[in-house]
Amino acid sequence: MVPTDGTSTRRVDVAIVGGGLVGASLACALMPLIERAGLSVAVIEAAPILETVDAPFQPSFDARASAIAQGSADHFAEMGLWQSMAEHATPIRRIHISERGRFGVTRLSSDELGVAALGHVIPNAWMGRVLHRRLAESSIAWHCPARVEEIAPVAGGHVLTLSDGGRLEAGLTVLADGGRSGLKERLGIESDSHPYDQVALIANVELSRPHNGEAWERFTVEGPIALLPLRGQAMELVWTHPLGAEQRRLALSDGDFLAELQRAFGDRAGRFRRVSSRHAYPLSLVTARETTRPGLAVMGNAAHALHPVAGQGFNLAVRGVMDLVSAMESGRERGETPGSAEVLADFEARRRADRHNVVRFSDGLVRLFGIDSALLSHARAAGLVGLNLAGPLRRGLARRAMGLER
Ligand SMILES: Cc1cc2nc3c(=O)[nH]c(=O)nc-3n(C[C@H](O)[C@H](O)[C@H](O)COP(=O)(O)OP(=O)(O)OC[C@H]3O[C@@H](n4cnc5c(N)ncnc54)[C@H](O)[C@@H]3O)c2cc1C
């Protein structure tokens, strides 16, 4: 990694705005092109992330974790990162989906699908650590902590003005800022935004018995409750609440919180014994109307912020990362630059259907299970039972959820 003095203007082939999960994954996926083709890449990250990469990692009881589909694990393996990621990954062997107070239940298992795991749960902090450690060993120019404050289109790309006084001119700029910087809006890229009026309450919980690699998705009147297996008897809780209702539960004592969770979830997974600190994330579906322009690609949450009910946001973004790299590699063989209209049109063509399907799937799930009508409940129950019976359909859905099919 090349530290920068923050005063000069540099020309780079690719500038990645945001070194979060998606920006850092893209930078790592570009490594072969950097090494083989001498591609110059800069990452600009506002938060002082690298300070902790060499500190001993303690997977704490309150860390946030994500469900990583097998397809994403395969992509990290292609980047040479899976072995490190797997050090703190917990495999998902079974998924149990049910609706509180209704009959329907569906189960998916890795044995039935002939795969080692349906997915893996990894603390976000560990994924970040692995990605940033890889970047620290590379020749990538790392501007951190620095914010991109201005972006201006110029012939052949964009000029970025950084908060440390530096300027970059990039042939391709990738906005991977999580949609947080306002840069997309300043470029006139509009988004469709549908607040769900829901908030995800996140915590780690400890159970009275081993989870045996089982993940749970339980739809309740208030909203879905997901439990993902972590190390030992700990599980990541993602409990969706109507907007505002989470406040009371954030303020409860641990004991009262656990009692309410037990009542809402039931005792299928065992007794909830311990809970970490709790965090709240307001939920919206935000999709950018444009994800490419000559010299520009919008990726990750900046392109699509989804409801976490189906655990698809980052997995979708990882497929986007791999498609962008493939489009750049194909373009290079044709003599095209990374930011050329042809490369970005190719990238967009590769992405369109997958993005559309995943957005529709996640949003459909929220809406289907968010409506409390008796008729719909029976339909949902029938769907869950039917899904359990209809092996090929269920296996097809599962393969898609695992990121093994599009
Ligand atoms: C509760 C919850 C649970 C989830 N669970 C899952 C799951 O199980 N599986 C899954 O696949 N997905 C899951 N997701 C989705 C996943 O978290 C997101 O897809 C992912 O975090 C998006 O990463 P990102 O890098 O695009 O954005 P971010 O994580 O927001 O990163 C953006 C980065 O850009 C930086 N930045 C912002 N502005 C600037 C600027 N001007 N200049 C420089 N840097 C800047 C920020 O500091 C940050 O580091 C979940 C989401 C939520 C809310």
Tab-separated table of C-alpha atoms and ligand atoms in Angstrom:
chain	number	residue	atom	x	y	z
A	1	MET	CA	0.000	0.000	0.000
A	2	VAL	CA	1.322	3.401	-0.947
A	3	PRO	CA	0.637	6.123	1.633
A	4	THR	CA	-0.092	9.498	0.060
A	5	ASP	CA	1.070	12.936	1.139
A	6	GLY	CA	-2.325	14.482	0.440
A	7	THR	CA	-1.042	17.458	-1.543
A	8	SER	CA	-0.507	16.373	-5.160
A	9	THR	CA	-2.878	15.639	-8.077
A	10	ARG	CA	-2.489	12.081	-9.279
A	11	ARG	CA	-3.864	10.313	-12.286
A	12	VAL	CA	-5.103	6.774	-11.531
A	13	ASP	CA	-6.933	4.210	-13.638
A	14	VAL	CA	-9.466	3.439	-10.892
A	15	ALA	CA	-10.480	5.425	-7.807
A	16	ILE	CA	-12.717	3.674	-5.281
A	17	VAL	CA	-14.667	6.046	-3.033
A	18	GLY	CA	-15.208	4.124	0.226
A	19	GLY	CA	-13.039	1.330	1.614
A	20	GLY	CA	-15.922	-0.425	3.430
A	21	LEU	CA	-16.898	-4.031	2.756
A	22	VAL	CA	-17.694	-3.438	-0.921
A	23	GLY	CA	-14.950	-0.942	-1.845
A	24	ALA	CA	-12.288	-3.042	-0.102
A	25	SER	CA	-13.595	-6.241	-1.773
A	26	LEU	CA	-13.362	-4.565	-5.163
A	27	ALA	CA	-9.813	-3.380	-4.472
A	28	CYS	CA	-8.821	-6.946	-3.490
A	29	ALA	CA	-10.546	-8.429	-6.563
A	30	LEU	CA	-8.576	-6.008	-8.759
A	31	MET	CA	-5.251	-7.340	-7.451
A	32	PRO	CA	-4.566	-9.630	-10.457
A	33	LEU	CA	-5.148	-6.711	-12.865
A	34	ILE	CA	-2.913	-4.502	-10.723
A	35	GLU	CA	-0.149	-7.100	-10.720
A	36	ARG	CA	-0.513	-8.355	-14.320
A	37	ALA	CA	-1.507	-5.202	-16.164
A	38	GLY	CA	-0.059	-2.467	-13.948
A	39	LEU	CA	-3.496	-1.000	-13.254
A	40	SER	CA	-3.199	1.926	-10.835
A	41	VAL	CA	-5.860	1.962	-8.107
A	42	ALA	CA	-6.589	4.379	-5.258
A	43	VAL	CA	-9.015	3.816	-2.383
A	44	ILE	CA	-10.316	6.778	-0.414
A	45	GLU	CA	-11.825	5.941	2.964
A	46	ALA	CA	-13.209	8.448	5.430
A	47	ALA	CA	-12.872	6.338	8.606
A	48	PRO	CA	-9.399	5.587	10.084
A	49	ILE	CA	-9.790	1.867	9.419
A	50	LEU	CA	-6.247	0.577	9.148
A	51	GLU	CA	-5.263	1.458	12.681
A	52	THR	CA	-6.631	-1.842	13.947
A	53	VAL	CA	-5.558	-4.340	11.277
A	54	ASP	CA	-2.593	-5.647	13.218
A	55	ALA	CA	-4.210	-5.620	16.659
A	56	PRO	CA	-5.211	-9.039	18.051
A	57	PHE	CA	-8.744	-9.841	16.889
A	58	GLN	CA	-11.274	-10.704	19.585
A	59	PRO	CA	-14.586	-11.763	18.055
A	60	SER	CA	-16.501	-9.901	20.717
A	61	PHE	CA	-19.945	-10.857	21.909
A	62	ASP	CA	-21.496	-7.739	20.395
A	63	ALA	CA	-19.906	-7.673	16.921
A	64	ARG	CA	-22.227	-7.450	13.872
A	65	ALA	CA	-22.052	-10.445	11.574
A	66	SER	CA	-23.282	-11.218	8.039
A	67	ALA	CA	-24.551	-14.323	6.315
A	68	ILE	CA	-22.172	-14.961	3.451
A	69	ALA	CA	-23.553	-17.136	0.657
A	70	GLN	CA	-21.465	-20.043	-0.621
A	71	GLY	CA	-21.120	-18.178	-3.929
A	72	SER	CA	-19.489	-15.220	-2.120
A	73	ALA	CA	-17.205	-17.611	-0.213
A	74	ASP	CA	-16.149	-19.043	-3.601
A	75	HIS	CA	-15.396	-15.511	-4.845
A	76	PHE	CA	-13.304	-14.765	-1.747
A	77	ALA	CA	-11.460	-18.022	-2.415
A	78	GLU	CA	-10.710	-16.774	-5.949
A	79	MET	CA	-9.219	-13.653	-4.333
A	80	GLY	CA	-7.087	-15.874	-2.079
A	81	LEU	CA	-8.898	-14.583	1.032
A	82	TRP	CA	-11.239	-17.384	2.034
A	83	GLN	CA	-8.769	-19.238	4.211
A	84	SER	CA	-8.391	-16.136	6.385
A	85	MET	CA	-12.115	-15.304	6.300
A	86	ALA	CA	-12.907	-18.879	7.381
A	87	GLU	CA	-10.891	-18.486	10.600
A	88	HIS	CA	-13.934	-16.753	12.126
A	89	ALA	CA	-16.694	-18.163	9.902
A	90	THR	CA	-19.467	-20.394	11.247
A	91	PRO	CA	-21.046	-22.664	8.624
A	92	ILE	CA	-24.831	-22.710	8.235
A	93	ARG	CA	-25.879	-26.379	7.984
A	94	ARG	CA	-29.659	-25.930	8.146
A	95	ILE	CA	-32.135	-23.089	7.721
A	96	HIS	CA	-35.466	-23.276	9.474
A	97	ILE	CA	-38.174	-20.878	8.258
A	98	SER	CA	-41.504	-20.562	10.085
A	99	GLU	CA	-44.303	-18.201	10.964
A	100	ARG	CA	-45.286	-17.615	14.590
A	101	GLY	CA	-48.782	-18.917	15.319
A	102	ARG	CA	-49.095	-20.680	11.942
A	103	PHE	CA	-48.618	-24.192	10.802
A	104	GLY	CA	-46.222	-23.744	7.876
A	105	VAL	CA	-42.575	-24.600	8.311
A	106	THR	CA	-39.839	-25.133	5.789
A	107	ARG	CA	-36.361	-26.467	6.273
A	108	LEU	CA	-33.320	-26.450	4.057
A	109	SER	CA	-30.267	-28.527	4.783
A	110	SER	CA	-26.806	-28.683	3.318
A	111	ASP	CA	-26.973	-32.507	3.208
A	112	GLU	CA	-30.104	-32.459	1.099
A	113	LEU	CA	-28.561	-29.958	-1.290
A	114	GLY	CA	-25.278	-31.848	-1.449
A	115	VAL	CA	-23.167	-28.891	-0.303
A	116	ALA	CA	-20.821	-28.568	2.682
A	117	ALA	CA	-22.659	-25.484	3.994
A	118	LEU	CA	-25.622	-23.326	2.972
A	119	GLY	CA	-23.610	-20.250	3.832
A	120	HIS	CA	-21.281	-18.876	6.493
A	121	VAL	CA	-21.719	-16.294	9.225
A	122	ILE	CA	-18.729	-13.986	9.643
A	123	PRO	CA	-18.286	-10.984	11.956
A	124	ASN	CA	-18.191	-7.866	9.733
A	125	ALA	CA	-15.166	-6.650	11.684
A	126	TRP	CA	-13.255	-9.807	10.747
A	127	MET	CA	-14.163	-9.517	7.051
A	128	GLY	CA	-12.971	-5.920	7.146
A	129	ARG	CA	-9.766	-6.964	8.887
A	130	VAL	CA	-8.974	-9.618	6.242
A	131	LEU	CA	-9.715	-7.264	3.339
A	132	HIS	CA	-7.752	-4.338	4.776
A	133	ARG	CA	-4.793	-6.521	5.670
A	134	ARG	CA	-4.621	-7.631	2.018
A	135	LEU	CA	-4.777	-3.994	0.889
A	136	ALA	CA	-2.031	-3.059	3.331
A	137	GLU	CA	0.306	-5.535	1.570
A	138	SER	CA	-0.467	-4.174	-1.915
A	139	SER	CA	0.635	-1.261	-4.074
A	140	ILE	CA	-2.796	0.362	-3.903
A	141	ALA	CA	-2.767	4.067	-2.999
A	142	TRP	CA	-4.655	4.294	0.271
A	143	HIS	CA	-6.036	7.703	1.245
A	144	CYS	CA	-7.271	7.245	4.792
A	145	PRO	CA	-8.690	8.930	6.715
A	146	ALA	CA	-9.821	11.187	3.866
A	147	ARG	CA	-13.218	12.070	2.469
A	148	VAL	CA	-13.994	12.695	-1.163
A	149	GLU	CA	-15.646	16.083	-0.912
A	150	GLU	CA	-16.164	16.966	-4.558
A	151	ILE	CA	-16.471	15.019	-7.779
A	152	ALA	CA	-16.414	16.668	-11.189
A	153	PRO	CA	-16.694	14.985	-14.588
A	154	VAL	CA	-13.832	15.857	-16.965
A	155	ALA	CA	-12.788	14.472	-20.349
A	156	GLY	CA	-11.633	10.889	-19.727
A	157	GLY	CA	-13.020	10.506	-16.197
A	158	HIS	CA	-13.604	12.468	-13.012
A	159	VAL	CA	-11.585	14.711	-10.727
A	160	LEU	CA	-11.995	13.991	-7.028
A	161	THR	CA	-11.172	16.559	-4.367
A	162	LEU	CA	-10.205	15.031	-1.032
A	163	SER	CA	-10.556	16.448	2.464
A	164	ASP	CA	-6.783	16.134	2.982
A	165	GLY	CA	-6.238	18.645	0.174
A	166	GLY	CA	-5.256	16.014	-2.408
A	167	ARG	CA	-6.793	15.680	-5.869
A	168	LEU	CA	-7.166	12.564	-7.954
A	169	GLU	CA	-8.035	12.267	-11.606
A	170	ALA	CA	-9.492	8.835	-12.302
A	171	GLY	CA	-10.430	7.091	-15.528
A	172	LEU	CA	-13.001	5.048	-13.603
A	173	THR	CA	-14.504	6.221	-10.314
A	174	VAL	CA	-16.406	3.641	-8.289
A	175	LEU	CA	-18.837	5.044	-5.750
A	176	ALA	CA	-18.803	2.483	-2.916
A	177	ASP	CA	-19.603	4.995	-0.195
A	178	GLY	CA	-22.695	3.194	1.087
A	179	GLY	CA	-24.792	6.038	-0.328
A	180	ARG	CA	-23.629	8.186	2.569
A	181	SER	CA	-21.533	10.889	0.923
A	182	GLY	CA	-24.064	12.818	-1.176
A	183	LEU	CA	-21.701	12.502	-4.182
A	184	LYS	CA	-24.206	10.442	-6.177
A	185	GLU	CA	-26.815	13.164	-5.723
A	186	ARG	CA	-24.310	15.865	-6.649
A	187	LEU	CA	-23.735	14.071	-9.935
A	188	GLY	CA	-27.496	14.182	-10.545
A	189	ILE	CA	-28.006	10.451	-10.054
A	190	GLU	CA	-31.449	9.957	-8.577
A	191	SER	CA	-32.554	7.056	-6.380
A	192	ASP	CA	-35.884	5.422	-5.676
A	193	SER	CA	-36.336	5.285	-1.928
A	194	HIS	CA	-39.062	3.345	-0.111
A	195	PRO	CA	-38.750	3.522	3.679
A	196	TYR	CA	-40.124	0.314	5.197
A	197	ASP	CA	-40.984	2.119	8.427
A	198	GLN	CA	-39.086	-0.702	10.102
A	199	VAL	CA	-35.925	-0.863	12.160
A	200	ALA	CA	-33.605	-3.864	12.539
A	201	LEU	CA	-32.498	-4.397	16.116
A	202	ILE	CA	-29.174	-6.242	16.119
A	203	ALA	CA	-27.525	-8.083	18.993
A	204	ASN	CA	-25.700	-11.278	19.804
A	205	VAL	CA	-27.557	-13.731	22.012
A	206	GLU	CA	-26.377	-16.855	23.768
A	207	LEU	CA	-28.543	-19.970	23.823
A	208	SER	CA	-28.920	-22.707	26.389
A	209	ARG	CA	-28.016	-25.401	23.857
A	210	PRO	CA	-25.731	-25.777	20.829
A	211	HIS	CA	-27.179	-24.403	17.588
A	212	ASN	CA	-25.524	-27.151	15.523
A	213	GLY	CA	-25.129	-24.761	12.610
A	214	GLU	CA	-28.855	-24.056	12.372
A	215	ALA	CA	-30.119	-20.634	11.224
A	216	TRP	CA	-33.665	-19.495	11.937
A	217	GLU	CA	-35.996	-17.102	10.171
A	218	ARG	CA	-39.250	-16.663	12.060
A	219	PHE	CA	-41.955	-14.353	10.767
A	220	THR	CA	-43.977	-12.716	13.542
A	221	VAL	CA	-46.773	-10.151	13.470
A	222	GLU	CA	-44.271	-7.414	14.395
A	223	GLY	CA	-41.690	-8.443	11.812
A	224	PRO	CA	-39.186	-11.202	11.024
A	225	ILE	CA	-36.708	-12.495	13.609
A	226	ALA	CA	-33.529	-14.021	12.203
A	227	LEU	CA	-30.949	-15.960	14.216
A	228	LEU	CA	-27.627	-16.801	12.592
A	229	PRO	CA	-25.116	-19.232	14.152
A	230	LEU	CA	-21.893	-17.833	15.569
A	231	ARG	CA	-19.041	-19.441	17.493
A	232	GLY	CA	-19.972	-21.554	20.526
A	233	GLN	CA	-23.622	-21.172	21.544
A	234	ALA	CA	-23.871	-17.561	20.376
A	235	MET	CA	-26.198	-16.405	17.601
A	236	GLU	CA	-26.575	-13.116	15.734
A	237	LEU	CA	-30.068	-11.720	16.249
A	238	VAL	CA	-31.699	-9.511	13.606
A	239	TRP	CA	-35.107	-8.542	14.983
A	240	THR	CA	-37.194	-6.310	12.750
A	241	HIS	CA	-39.515	-3.833	14.498
A	242	PRO	CA	-42.071	-1.305	13.285
A	243	LEU	CA	-40.382	2.124	13.288
A	244	GLY	CA	-40.296	3.514	16.841
A	245	ALA	CA	-41.181	0.218	18.552
A	246	GLU	CA	-37.496	-0.672	18.833
A	247	GLN	CA	-36.889	2.208	21.272
A	248	ARG	CA	-38.630	0.476	24.133
A	249	ARG	CA	-36.755	-2.773	23.518
A	250	LEU	CA	-33.418	-0.956	23.272
A	251	ALA	CA	-34.098	0.472	26.724
A	252	LEU	CA	-35.154	-2.807	28.394
A	253	SER	CA	-32.925	-4.525	30.930
A	254	ASP	CA	-31.143	-7.591	29.512
A	255	GLY	CA	-33.435	-9.905	31.472
A	256	ASP	CA	-36.648	-8.236	30.246
A	257	PHE	CA	-35.322	-8.141	26.683
A	258	LEU	CA	-34.516	-11.863	26.744
A	259	ALA	CA	-37.963	-12.659	28.160
A	260	GLU	CA	-39.680	-10.684	25.358
A	261	LEU	CA	-37.496	-12.315	22.736
A	262	GLN	CA	-38.338	-15.731	24.126
A	263	ARG	CA	-42.051	-14.947	23.956
A	264	ALA	CA	-41.817	-13.628	20.393
A	265	PHE	CA	-39.559	-16.369	19.029
A	266	GLY	CA	-40.749	-19.361	21.057
A	267	ASP	CA	-38.412	-22.015	22.399
A	268	ARG	CA	-37.570	-24.032	19.281
A	269	ALA	CA	-33.949	-22.919	19.379
A	270	GLY	CA	-33.632	-23.277	23.183
A	271	ARG	CA	-33.620	-20.700	25.992
A	272	PHE	CA	-32.060	-17.282	25.415
A	273	ARG	CA	-29.562	-16.796	28.216
A	274	ARG	CA	-27.471	-13.711	27.504
A	275	VAL	CA	-27.641	-10.676	25.223
A	276	SER	CA	-24.952	-8.245	24.078
A	277	SER	CA	-25.358	-4.498	23.559
A	278	ARG	CA	-28.118	-3.759	21.036
A	279	HIS	CA	-27.977	-1.587	17.913
A	280	ALA	CA	-30.717	-0.259	15.632
A	281	TYR	CA	-30.666	0.163	11.834
A	282	PRO	CA	-33.596	1.936	10.106
A	283	LEU	CA	-34.577	0.015	6.969
A	284	SER	CA	-35.357	1.299	3.485
A	285	LEU	CA	-35.174	-0.005	-0.028
A	286	VAL	CA	-32.980	2.450	-1.925
A	287	THR	CA	-32.050	1.771	-5.527
A	288	ALA	CA	-30.034	4.120	-7.706
A	289	ARG	CA	-31.717	4.835	-11.048
A	290	GLU	CA	-28.330	4.845	-12.797
A	291	THR	CA	-25.468	2.599	-11.776
A	292	THR	CA	-23.077	3.398	-14.616
A	293	ARG	CA	-22.019	6.377	-16.658
A	294	PRO	CA	-18.848	6.666	-18.734
A	295	GLY	CA	-16.083	6.828	-16.142
A	296	LEU	CA	-18.396	5.951	-13.236
A	297	ALA	CA	-19.857	2.880	-11.519
A	298	VAL	CA	-22.090	2.879	-8.436
A	299	MET	CA	-21.789	-0.243	-6.261
A	300	GLY	CA	-22.858	-1.827	-2.978
A	301	ASN	CA	-25.274	0.041	-0.739
A	302	ALA	CA	-24.830	3.150	-2.883
A	303	ALA	CA	-26.488	1.203	-5.721
A	304	HIS	CA	-28.924	-0.918	-3.697
A	305	ALA	CA	-29.668	-0.786	0.031
A	306	LEU	CA	-31.955	-3.732	0.821
A	307	HIS	CA	-33.939	-5.040	3.764
A	308	PRO	CA	-31.670	-7.549	5.568
A	309	VAL	CA	-34.460	-10.152	5.826
A	310	ALA	CA	-32.923	-12.359	3.164
A	311	GLY	CA	-29.253	-11.502	3.946
A	312	GLN	CA	-28.595	-10.590	0.328
A	313	GLY	CA	-27.158	-7.042	0.235
A	314	PHE	CA	-23.463	-7.764	0.520
A	315	ASN	CA	-23.727	-11.033	-1.389
A	316	LEU	CA	-25.317	-9.191	-4.323
A	317	ALA	CA	-22.559	-6.593	-4.139
A	318	VAL	CA	-19.817	-9.259	-4.204
A	319	ARG	CA	-21.258	-10.628	-7.458
A	320	GLY	CA	-21.211	-7.053	-8.762
A	321	VAL	CA	-17.548	-6.733	-7.795
A	322	MET	CA	-16.654	-9.903	-9.703
A	323	ASP	CA	-18.674	-8.808	-12.758
A	324	LEU	CA	-16.959	-5.423	-12.858
A	325	VAL	CA	-13.541	-7.075	-12.745
A	326	SER	CA	-14.566	-9.526	-15.522
A	327	ALA	CA	-15.903	-6.665	-17.671
A	328	MET	CA	-12.618	-4.787	-17.162
A	329	GLU	CA	-10.589	-7.883	-18.086
A	330	SER	CA	-12.627	-8.475	-21.259
A	331	GLY	CA	-12.344	-4.774	-22.145
A	332	ARG	CA	-8.603	-4.863	-21.674
A	333	GLU	CA	-8.320	-7.680	-24.234
A	334	ARG	CA	-10.187	-5.411	-26.665
A	335	GLY	CA	-7.878	-2.492	-25.817
A	336	GLU	CA	-10.501	-0.572	-23.803
A	337	THR	CA	-9.847	1.380	-20.614
A	338	PRO	CA	-11.682	0.469	-17.331
A	339	GLY	CA	-13.877	3.573	-17.506
A	340	SER	CA	-14.831	3.251	-21.175
A	341	ALA	CA	-18.508	3.274	-22.131
A	342	GLU	CA	-18.106	-0.258	-23.595
A	343	VAL	CA	-16.680	-1.780	-20.396
A	344	LEU	CA	-19.374	-0.153	-18.275
A	345	ALA	CA	-22.159	-1.182	-20.674
A	346	ASP	CA	-20.847	-4.751	-20.466
A	347	PHE	CA	-20.802	-4.516	-16.636
A	348	GLU	CA	-24.335	-3.143	-16.559
A	349	ALA	CA	-25.573	-5.914	-18.876
A	350	ARG	CA	-24.025	-8.563	-16.594
A	351	ARG	CA	-25.628	-7.031	-13.486
A	352	ARG	CA	-29.130	-6.025	-14.533
A	353	ALA	CA	-31.062	-9.296	-14.109
A	354	ASP	CA	-29.356	-10.386	-10.866
A	355	ARG	CA	-29.875	-6.975	-9.246
A	356	HIS	CA	-33.505	-6.824	-10.356
A	357	ASN	CA	-34.234	-10.364	-9.118
A	358	VAL	CA	-32.601	-9.929	-5.708
A	359	VAL	CA	-34.226	-6.532	-5.074
A	360	ARG	CA	-37.619	-7.994	-6.040
A	361	PHE	CA	-37.063	-11.131	-3.938
A	362	SER	CA	-36.018	-9.252	-0.756
A	363	ASP	CA	-38.714	-6.614	-1.123
A	364	GLY	CA	-41.375	-9.231	-1.932
A	365	LEU	CA	-40.482	-11.204	1.185
A	366	VAL	CA	-40.824	-8.103	3.396
A	367	ARG	CA	-44.166	-7.206	1.891
A	368	LEU	CA	-45.556	-10.750	1.896
A	369	PHE	CA	-44.734	-11.326	5.554
A	370	GLY	CA	-45.442	-7.760	6.613
A	371	ILE	CA	-49.155	-7.896	5.882
A	372	ASP	CA	-51.260	-9.385	8.629
A	373	SER	CA	-54.304	-10.694	6.809
A	374	ALA	CA	-55.786	-14.109	7.594
A	375	LEU	CA	-56.042	-14.964	3.902
A	376	LEU	CA	-52.436	-14.065	3.245
A	377	SER	CA	-51.339	-15.949	6.334
A	378	HIS	CA	-52.941	-19.115	5.031
A	379	ALA	CA	-51.323	-18.527	1.658
A	380	ARG	CA	-47.974	-18.017	3.375
A	381	ALA	CA	-48.440	-21.138	5.463
A	382	ALA	CA	-49.428	-23.109	2.375
A	383	GLY	CA	-46.407	-21.625	0.615
A	384	LEU	CA	-44.057	-22.644	3.407
A	385	VAL	CA	-45.511	-26.139	3.644
A	386	GLY	CA	-45.631	-26.421	-0.138
A	387	LEU	CA	-42.066	-25.231	-0.351
A	388	ASN	CA	-41.091	-27.957	2.080
A	389	LEU	CA	-42.740	-30.561	-0.111
A	390	ALA	CA	-41.758	-29.215	-3.491
A	391	GLY	CA	-38.133	-30.334	-3.376
A	392	PRO	CA	-36.926	-29.098	-6.769
A	393	LEU	CA	-38.475	-25.636	-6.315
A	394	ARG	CA	-37.049	-25.335	-2.831
A	395	ARG	CA	-33.651	-26.569	-3.926
A	396	GLY	CA	-33.709	-24.090	-6.815
A	397	LEU	CA	-34.551	-21.233	-4.437
A	398	ALA	CA	-31.875	-22.351	-2.023
A	399	ARG	CA	-29.225	-22.501	-4.740
A	400	ARG	CA	-30.165	-18.956	-5.714
A	401	ALA	CA	-30.023	-17.779	-2.082
A	402	MET	CA	-26.595	-19.417	-1.766
A	403	GLY	CA	-25.402	-17.377	-4.719
A	404	LEU	CA	-24.701	-20.526	-6.733
A	405	GLU	CA	-27.297	-19.650	-9.390
A	406	ARG	CA	-28.666	-16.392	-10.727
B	1	LIG	C1	-28.932	-5.026	9.951
B	1	LIG	C2	-28.273	-5.445	8.682
B	1	LIG	C3	-27.899	-6.762	8.495
B	1	LIG	C4	-27.322	-7.166	7.290
B	1	LIG	N1	-27.001	-8.489	7.116
B	1	LIG	C5	-26.517	-8.891	5.921
B	1	LIG	C6	-26.224	-10.269	5.681
B	1	LIG	O1	-26.397	-11.124	6.565
B	1	LIG	N2	-25.734	-10.629	4.453
B	1	LIG	C7	-25.547	-9.711	3.456
B	1	LIG	O2	-25.138	-10.096	2.336
B	1	LIG	N3	-25.795	-8.392	3.661
B	1	LIG	C8	-26.268	-7.975	4.862
B	1	LIG	N4	-26.518	-6.635	5.073
B	1	LIG	C9	-26.161	-5.673	4.011
B	1	LIG	C10	-24.681	-5.271	4.116
B	1	LIG	O3	-24.395	-4.852	5.426
B	1	LIG	C11	-24.394	-4.149	3.110
B	1	LIG	O4	-24.695	-4.631	1.826
B	1	LIG	C12	-22.939	-3.720	3.151
B	1	LIG	O5	-22.574	-3.275	4.421
B	1	LIG	C13	-22.706	-2.601	2.139
B	1	LIG	O6	-21.362	-2.221	2.183
B	1	LIG	P1	-20.846	-0.910	1.443
B	1	LIG	O7	-19.366	-1.025	1.436
B	1	LIG	O8	-21.574	-0.713	0.161
B	1	LIG	O9	-21.308	0.306	2.363
B	1	LIG	P2	-20.775	0.734	3.800
B	1	LIG	O10	-20.565	-0.436	4.662
B	1	LIG	O11	-21.729	1.796	4.240
B	1	LIG	O12	-19.348	1.375	3.536
B	1	LIG	C14	-19.193	2.628	2.906
B	1	LIG	C15	-17.807	3.168	3.252
B	1	LIG	O13	-17.623	4.393	2.534
B	1	LIG	C16	-17.008	5.332	3.409
B	1	LIG	N5	-17.372	6.676	2.922
B	1	LIG	C17	-18.595	7.260	2.919
B	1	LIG	N6	-18.538	8.471	2.360
B	1	LIG	C18	-17.252	8.663	1.972
B	1	LIG	C19	-16.561	9.722	1.314
B	1	LIG	N7	-17.186	10.861	0.953
B	1	LIG	N8	-15.242	9.594	1.076
B	1	LIG	C20	-14.582	8.454	1.446
B	1	LIG	N9	-15.187	7.408	2.072
B	1	LIG	C21	-16.511	7.525	2.329
B	1	LIG	C22	-17.545	4.995	4.789
B	1	LIG	O14	-16.672	5.456	5.808
B	1	LIG	C23	-17.630	3.481	4.733
B	1	LIG	O15	-16.447	2.844	5.190
B	1	LIG	C24	-27.094	-6.217	6.267
B	1	LIG	C25	-27.452	-4.871	6.458
B	1	LIG	C26	-28.049	-4.483	7.652
B	1	LIG	C27	-28.441	-3.042	7.835
